[in-house]
Coordinates of C-alpha atoms in Angstrom, one line a residue:
M19 CA 0.0 0.0 0.0
Q20 CA 1.2 3.5 -0.7
A21 CA 2.1 5.7 2.2
S22 CA -0.5 8.2 3.1
S23 CA 0.0 11.8 4.0
G24 CA -1.9 14.0 6.5
S25 CA -3.5 13.0 9.7
P26 CA -7.0 11.6 10.0
N27 CA -9.7 13.5 11.7
T28 CA -10.6 11.2 14.6
D29 CA -13.0 13.8 16.0
D30 CA -15.6 13.4 13.2
A31 CA -19.1 14.2 14.3
L32 CA -21.2 11.0 14.7
V33 CA -24.5 12.0 16.2
E34 CA -27.3 14.3 15.0
G35 CA -30.4 12.1 15.7
E36 CA -32.7 10.0 13.6
A37 CA -33.6 12.8 11.2
A38 CA -30.0 12.8 9.8
A39 CA -30.0 9.0 9.4
Q40 CA -33.3 8.9 7.6
G41 CA -32.3 11.8 5.3
A42 CA -29.2 9.8 4.4
V43 CA -31.4 6.8 3.6
A44 CA -33.6 8.8 1.2
E45 CA -30.6 10.5 -0.4
R46 CA -28.9 7.1 -0.9
V47 CA -32.0 5.6 -2.6
D48 CA -32.5 8.5 -4.9
S49 CA -28.8 8.8 -5.9
R50 CA -28.6 5.1 -6.6
A51 CA -31.7 5.2 -8.8
E52 CA -30.2 8.1 -10.8
A53 CA -27.0 6.2 -11.2
N54 CA -28.8 3.2 -12.5
G55 CA -27.5 0.9 -9.8
S56 CA -23.9 2.1 -9.4
G57 CA -24.1 1.1 -5.7
A58 CA -22.8 4.5 -4.5
Y59 CA -24.0 5.6 -1.1
D60 CA -22.1 8.9 -0.9
E61 CA -19.0 8.9 -3.0
N62 CA -17.7 12.3 -1.9
Q63 CA -18.2 12.0 1.8
E64 CA -15.2 11.2 3.9
E65 CA -15.3 7.9 5.8
G66 CA -16.1 8.5 9.5
S67 CA -17.4 12.1 8.9
E68 CA -21.1 11.1 9.0
E69 CA -23.5 12.6 11.4
Y70 CA -25.5 9.9 13.0
E71 CA -28.9 10.1 14.5
D72 CA -29.3 5.6 13.2
D73 CA -34.1 -21.4 7.8
D74 CA -30.5 -20.4 6.8
S75 CA -31.0 -16.8 8.0
F76 CA -28.8 -16.0 11.0
S77 CA -29.7 -13.1 13.2
V78 CA -26.9 -10.6 14.1
G79 CA -29.4 -8.7 16.3
L80 CA -28.2 -8.5 19.9
P81 CA -30.0 -10.7 22.4
V82 CA -29.5 -8.4 25.4
E83 CA -32.2 -5.7 25.2
P84 CA -33.3 -3.1 27.7
P85 CA -36.2 -4.4 29.8
K86 CA -39.6 -3.4 28.6
K87 CA -41.5 -1.1 31.0
R88 CA -44.9 0.7 30.9
V89 CA -44.4 4.0 29.1
P90 CA -45.3 7.0 31.3
V91 CA -47.6 9.6 29.8
L92 CA -44.9 12.3 29.6
I93 CA -42.5 10.0 27.7
V94 CA -45.3 9.2 25.2
G95 CA -45.5 12.9 24.4
S96 CA -41.7 13.1 24.0
F97 CA -41.2 10.0 21.8
L98 CA -44.4 9.1 19.9
T99 CA -44.0 11.6 17.0
A100 CA -40.3 10.9 16.5
W101 CA -40.7 7.1 16.5
L102 CA -43.7 7.2 14.1
L103 CA -41.7 9.4 11.7
L104 CA -38.8 7.0 12.0
L105 CA -40.9 3.9 11.2
L106 CA -42.6 5.7 8.3
A107 CA -39.2 6.7 6.8
V108 CA -37.9 3.2 7.1
A109 CA -41.0 1.8 5.5
L110 CA -40.9 4.2 2.6
S111 CA -37.2 3.4 2.1
S112 CA -38.0 -0.3 2.0
V113 CA -40.8 0.2 -0.5
K114 CA -38.5 2.2 -2.8
G115 CA -35.8 -0.4 -2.4
G116 CA -38.2 -3.2 -3.2
R117 CA -38.6 -1.8 -6.8
R118 CA -35.0 -2.5 -7.4
A119 CA -34.8 -6.0 -6.2
S120 CA -33.4 -7.4 -9.5
M121 CA -30.7 -4.7 -9.9
N122 CA -27.1 -5.8 -10.5
L123 CA -23.9 -3.8 -11.0
P124 CA -23.1 -2.4 -14.4
L125 CA -20.1 -4.2 -15.9
D126 CA -19.0 -1.9 -18.7
D127 CA -15.4 -0.7 -18.8
D128 CA -16.2 2.7 -17.4
S129 CA -18.1 1.2 -14.5
L130 CA -15.3 -1.2 -13.7
L131 CA -12.8 1.7 -13.8
N132 CA -15.1 3.7 -11.4
Y133 CA -15.3 0.8 -9.0
R134 CA -11.5 0.4 -8.9
E135 CA -11.0 4.2 -8.3
R136 CA -13.4 4.0 -5.4
F137 CA -11.5 1.0 -4.0
R138 CA -8.2 2.9 -4.2
E139 CA -9.8 5.9 -2.4
G140 CA -11.2 3.7 0.3
A141 CA -7.9 1.9 0.8
D142 CA -6.0 5.3 1.1
K143 CA -8.5 6.5 3.7
L144 CA -8.2 3.3 5.6
E145 CA -4.5 3.5 5.8
E146 CA -4.6 7.2 6.9
R147 CA -7.1 6.5 9.6
W148 CA -5.4 3.3 10.9
M149 CA -2.0 5.0 11.1
G150 CA -3.4 8.0 12.9
A151 CA -5.6 6.1 15.4
P152 CA -4.4 5.8 19.0
E153 CA -3.2 2.4 20.1
S154 CA -6.1 2.1 22.5
V155 CA -8.6 2.5 19.7
K156 CA -6.8 -0.1 17.5
T157 CA -6.7 -2.5 20.4
S158 CA -10.4 -2.1 21.0
Y159 CA -11.1 -2.5 17.3
C160 CA -9.1 -5.8 17.2
R161 CA -11.1 -7.1 20.2
Y162 CA -14.6 -6.3 18.9
F163 CA -14.2 -5.9 15.1
M164 CA -11.4 -8.3 14.0
P165 CA -12.0 -12.1 13.8
S166 CA -11.3 -14.2 16.8
T167 CA -12.2 -17.8 17.7
D168 CA -12.1 -17.6 21.5
D169 CA -12.3 -15.0 24.2
G170 CA -9.0 -13.6 25.2
K171 CA -7.4 -14.6 21.9
Y172 CA -7.6 -11.4 19.9
M173 CA -5.4 -10.1 17.1
S174 CA -2.8 -7.5 18.0
P175 CA -3.0 -4.2 16.1
A176 CA 0.0 -5.3 14.1
D177 CA -1.6 -8.6 13.1
G178 CA -4.9 -6.9 12.4
W179 CA -3.3 -4.4 10.1
Q180 CA -1.3 -7.1 8.3
A181 CA -4.6 -9.1 7.7
L182 CA -6.2 -6.0 6.2
Q183 CA -3.1 -5.2 4.1
R184 CA -3.1 -8.7 2.7
Q185 CA -6.5 -8.2 1.2
V186 CA -6.0 -4.7 0.0
N187 CA -2.6 -5.4 -1.6
A188 CA -3.9 -8.5 -3.4
M189 CA -6.7 -6.4 -4.9
H190 CA -4.3 -3.7 -6.0
R191 CA -2.3 -6.3 -7.9
T192 CA -5.3 -7.8 -9.7
P193 CA -5.6 -6.5 -13.3
A194 CA -9.0 -5.6 -14.7
P195 CA -10.5 -8.1 -17.1
D196 CA -10.3 -7.4 -20.8
S197 CA -13.3 -5.9 -22.7
S198 CA -13.7 -9.3 -24.3
A199 CA -13.8 -11.2 -20.9
S200 CA -16.9 -13.1 -20.0
V201 CA -19.7 -11.6 -18.0
E202 CA -18.9 -14.0 -15.1
D203 CA -15.3 -12.8 -15.0
K204 CA -16.3 -9.1 -15.0
W205 CA -18.9 -9.7 -12.3
N206 CA -16.4 -11.5 -10.1
Y207 CA -13.9 -8.6 -10.5
A208 CA -16.6 -6.0 -9.8
M209 CA -17.9 -7.9 -6.8
Q210 CA -14.4 -8.2 -5.3
L211 CA -13.8 -4.5 -5.8
Q212 CA -17.1 -3.7 -4.1
L213 CA -16.3 -6.2 -1.3
L214 CA -12.9 -4.7 -0.6
T215 CA -14.1 -1.1 -0.9
S216 CA -16.9 -1.8 1.6
L217 CA -14.5 -3.5 4.0
C218 CA -12.1 -0.5 3.9
N219 CA -15.0 1.9 4.4
S220 CA -16.3 -0.1 7.3
V221 CA -13.0 -0.3 9.1
T222 CA -12.4 3.4 8.6
L223 CA -15.8 4.3 10.0
R224 CA -15.4 2.0 13.0
L225 CA -12.0 3.4 13.9
G226 CA -13.4 6.9 13.7
G227 CA -16.4 5.9 15.9
L228 CA -14.2 4.3 18.5
A229 CA -12.0 7.4 18.7
Q230 CA -15.0 9.5 19.2
F231 CA -16.4 7.1 21.8
E232 CA -13.1 7.1 23.7
S233 CA -13.1 10.9 23.9
K234 CA -16.7 10.9 25.2
A235 CA -15.9 8.1 27.7
E236 CA -12.9 10.0 29.1
K237 CA -14.9 13.2 29.4
G238 CA -18.0 11.4 30.9
G239 CA -16.0 9.4 33.4
F240 CA -17.1 5.9 32.3
Q241 CA -15.3 2.9 30.7
L242 CA -16.7 0.6 28.0
L243 CA -15.1 -1.5 25.3
G244 CA -11.7 -1.0 26.9
L245 CA -11.9 2.7 26.3
G246 CA -12.3 5.7 28.7
S247 CA -11.7 5.9 32.5
E248 CA -13.6 5.9 35.7
E249 CA -12.4 9.3 36.8
A250 CA -15.0 11.9 37.8
P251 CA -16.8 13.4 34.7
D252 CA -16.4 16.9 33.6
V253 CA -19.5 18.7 35.0
D254 CA -21.0 21.8 33.4
L255 CA -22.5 23.9 36.2
P256 CA -25.6 26.1 35.7
T257 CA -24.8 29.6 34.6
D258 CA -27.4 31.1 37.0
G259 CA -25.5 29.8 40.0
D260 CA -28.6 28.0 41.3
D261 CA -28.4 24.4 42.6
E262 CA -24.8 23.7 41.5
E263 CA -24.9 20.2 43.1
G264 CA -28.3 19.0 41.9
M265 CA -29.6 18.4 38.4
L266 CA -33.3 18.5 37.5
L267 CA -34.8 15.8 35.2
S268 CA -35.5 18.5 32.6
E269 CA -31.7 19.3 32.5
F270 CA -30.9 15.6 32.3
M271 CA -33.1 15.1 29.3
D272 CA -31.2 17.8 27.4
L273 CA -28.0 15.6 27.7
L274 CA -29.6 12.9 25.6
P275 CA -30.3 12.8 21.8
A276 CA -33.5 14.6 20.9
R277 CA -36.6 12.4 20.7
G278 CA -39.3 14.8 19.9
P279 CA -40.9 17.8 21.6
Y280 CA -41.4 17.8 25.4
S281 CA -42.4 20.5 27.9
P282 CA -39.8 21.1 30.6
T283 CA -42.6 22.1 33.0
E284 CA -44.0 18.6 32.8
V285 CA -40.9 17.0 34.2
E286 CA -39.7 19.6 36.6
G287 CA -40.2 18.8 40.2
G288 CA -39.5 15.6 42.1
G289 CA -36.1 16.8 43.4
T290 CA -32.7 16.7 42.0
V291 CA -29.8 14.2 41.5
P292 CA -26.1 14.9 42.2
R293 CA -24.9 16.6 39.1
H294 CA -21.8 14.3 38.6
L295 CA -24.0 11.2 38.6
A296 CA -26.6 12.5 36.2
T297 CA -23.8 13.9 33.9
K298 CA -22.1 10.5 33.9
L299 CA -25.3 8.6 33.0
G300 CA -26.3 11.1 30.3
S301 CA -22.9 11.0 28.7
M302 CA -22.8 7.2 28.7
V303 CA -26.2 6.8 27.2
E304 CA -25.6 9.4 24.5
A305 CA -22.2 7.9 23.6
I306 CA -23.6 4.3 23.4
D307 CA -26.6 5.3 21.4
A308 CA -24.4 7.2 18.9
R309 CA -22.4 4.0 18.5
T310 CA -25.6 2.1 17.9
Q311 CA -26.6 4.5 15.2
E312 CA -23.2 4.0 13.7
D313 CA -24.2 0.4 13.0
R314 CA -26.7 1.7 10.4
Y315 CA -24.2 3.8 8.6
V316 CA -21.7 0.9 8.5
G317 CA -24.5 -1.2 6.9
F318 CA -25.1 1.5 4.3
R319 CA -21.4 1.4 3.3
W320 CA -22.0 -2.1 2.0
D321 CA -24.7 -1.3 -0.5
G322 CA -22.5 -1.6 -3.5
F323 CA -21.5 -5.1 -2.5
V324 CA -25.1 -6.1 -1.8
D325 CA -26.1 -4.7 -5.2
A326 CA -23.7 -7.2 -6.9
F327 CA -26.1 -10.0 -5.7
G328 CA -29.2 -8.2 -6.9
V329 CA -30.3 -7.5 -3.3
V330 CA -31.7 -4.3 -1.8
L331 CA -30.0 -3.5 1.5
E332 CA -33.2 -2.2 3.2
T333 CA -34.9 -5.6 2.6
A334 CA -31.8 -7.9 2.7
A335 CA -32.7 -9.4 6.1
D336 CA -35.6 -11.2 4.6
E337 CA -34.1 -12.0 1.2
E338 CA -34.7 -15.4 -0.3
F339 CA -31.5 -16.2 -2.3
K340 CA -31.5 -18.3 -5.3
D341 CA -28.2 -20.1 -5.6
P342 CA -26.0 -17.0 -4.9
K343 CA -22.5 -17.0 -6.1
P344 CA -19.8 -17.6 -3.4
I345 CA -17.5 -14.9 -2.1
T346 CA -13.8 -14.9 -2.9
S347 CA -11.1 -12.3 -3.0
P348 CA -7.8 -12.1 -4.8
A349 CA -6.2 -13.1 -1.5
D350 CA -8.6 -16.0 -0.8
R351 CA -9.5 -18.7 -3.3
I352 CA -11.5 -20.6 -0.6
P353 CA -15.1 -19.6 -1.2
G354 CA -17.4 -18.3 1.5
D355 CA -21.2 -18.1 1.6
A356 CA -22.6 -14.6 0.9
R357 CA -26.1 -15.1 2.3
L358 CA -25.4 -14.8 6.0
L359 CA -23.3 -11.6 5.6
I360 CA -25.9 -9.9 3.4
R361 CA -28.8 -10.8 5.8
A362 CA -26.8 -9.6 8.8
L363 CA -26.2 -6.3 7.0
G364 CA -29.9 -5.9 6.3
E365 CA -30.9 -6.7 9.9
Q366 CA -28.3 -4.3 11.2
V367 CA -29.6 -1.4 9.2
E368 CA -33.2 -2.3 10.1
K369 CA -33.0 -3.0 13.8
A370 CA -30.3 -0.6 15.1
P371 CA -32.9 1.9 16.3
D372 CA -34.5 -0.8 18.4
R373 CA -31.4 -1.1 20.5
M374 CA -31.3 2.5 21.8
W375 CA -31.0 3.0 25.5
T376 CA -32.4 6.5 25.6
P377 CA -36.1 5.6 25.6
Y378 CA -35.7 3.1 28.4
V379 CA -33.5 5.4 30.6
L380 CA -35.9 8.3 30.3
Q381 CA -38.8 6.1 31.1
A382 CA -37.1 4.9 34.3
C383 CA -36.0 8.5 35.3
A384 CA -39.5 9.9 34.6
E385 CA -41.0 7.3 37.0
S386 CA -38.5 8.0 39.7
W387 CA -35.9 10.8 39.4
D388 CA -33.6 10.2 42.4
E389 CA -30.1 9.3 43.2
N390 CA -30.9 5.6 43.7
T391 CA -32.5 5.3 40.2
V392 CA -29.5 7.0 38.5
K393 CA -27.0 4.7 40.3
K394 CA -29.0 1.6 39.3
L395 CA -29.2 2.8 35.7
L396 CA -25.5 3.5 35.6
K397 CA -24.8 -0.1 36.6
E398 CA -27.5 -1.6 34.3
V399 CA -26.5 0.3 31.2
Q400 CA -22.8 -0.4 31.6
E401 CA -23.3 -4.1 32.3
G402 CA -25.9 -4.4 29.6
E403 CA -23.7 -2.8 27.0
N404 CA -20.7 -5.0 27.9
E405 CA -23.0 -8.1 27.6
R406 CA -24.2 -6.9 24.2
A407 CA -20.7 -6.4 22.9
A408 CA -19.6 -9.8 24.1
A409 CA -22.7 -11.5 22.6
R410 CA -22.2 -9.8 19.3
V411 CA -18.6 -11.2 19.0
V412 CA -20.0 -14.7 19.7
Q413 CA -22.6 -14.2 17.0
K414 CA -20.1 -13.1 14.5
R415 CA -18.0 -16.2 15.2
E416 CA -21.1 -18.3 14.4
I417 CA -21.8 -16.4 11.2
V418 CA -18.2 -17.0 10.0
E419 CA -18.5 -20.7 10.9
Q420 CA -21.8 -21.1 9.1
S421 CA -20.4 -19.2 6.0
A422 CA -17.9 -21.9 5.3
L423 CA -18.7 -23.8 2.1
E424 CA -15.8 -26.2 1.4
M425 CA -13.6 -25.8 4.4
P426 CA -13.4 -23.6 7.5
L427 CA -12.6 -19.9 6.9
G428 CA -9.4 -18.6 8.6
K429 CA -9.3 -15.4 10.6
E430 CA -7.7 -13.5 7.8
H431 CA -10.2 -14.7 5.2
V432 CA -12.1 -11.8 3.6
V433 CA -15.5 -13.2 4.8
S434 CA -14.2 -13.3 8.3
L435 CA -12.9 -9.8 8.1
A436 CA -16.1 -8.5 6.5
V437 CA -18.5 -10.1 9.1
F438 CA -16.5 -8.8 12.1
S439 CA -16.2 -5.3 10.7
I440 CA -20.0 -4.7 10.5

């Protein structure tokens, strides 16, 4: 790989709420229709700079969910409109996508050249981001987003980078097929370019998200995914000088992602909670939910690869495949099954909003806004998110195992790297 210049922007903004995510969905569908199926999501946007809001089928959905509780009236007023709009936007996106279910990648010479150029750009951005990422971020990435077979046996950052380089360098060395080549040869070349481009983009986005998460964890005084610290959080005191130690519920709600209109007068009263505890909880929930929304954008970065199989990302979770071609790469001649990866991508895009902590936390706080509630939530959210992360690693191992066709797929196989990166 060529040496990159400049330093990556690891402070890319990741959170702006569901509206940003749904706008991105609509823009992606429209732009892909105009491009006649080129598979582009946002060709000019730098990886990691997004603003986030959000049989044989194997579920990558996380089994550990926040407990369901009766929704208080005031929370209904805060969330109902936003969630209805979210569901409507997802439904419309799926309907639009369903009209393109038979779309495949164009295989003319200009399109192949375009795919290769996008691969080169993705590889350059990946190298720049990896080389500029803190060691703690790369270590966390290798634990949660690089292939492993057992707990405690994770790739080192050096080994992880070598595995990625192996794939990228092999693709760089692969010549384009001649104009007279068969459709099958051209499709295989295009699929491999889309696969490697999506892998590069996914890793780049994850590294940027982990760097942002680490910054929030250190400032918020919590530790998750091996990032952050348990030191006291940075506390913003009220400017009016009133009640410097206690935080009202209405103030706490402002720390979390917006979920629709609410009236502060409806939630004021009922006492206050020590400001450092409320700040820590709000910072933790906001950072975790931002990472959850990142799952959707990682999924969107694979739409070109999904297109190669004539599948629509928004409906891929329920796709009935008819003898799909296996996945290979220039570095791996051992084939892997594409179906589980594509279904996992579709489910990730579809269900990420269901795993948000904000609604559950606000429900609990609205029912009882006191120090004991906040302490319990801090413990519950932290333990719950650690369980989710561990469960997700186990599920990815199972997906890789089930994706083997002729023989087991190694940790450096492109399918293994792809599954773990999402």
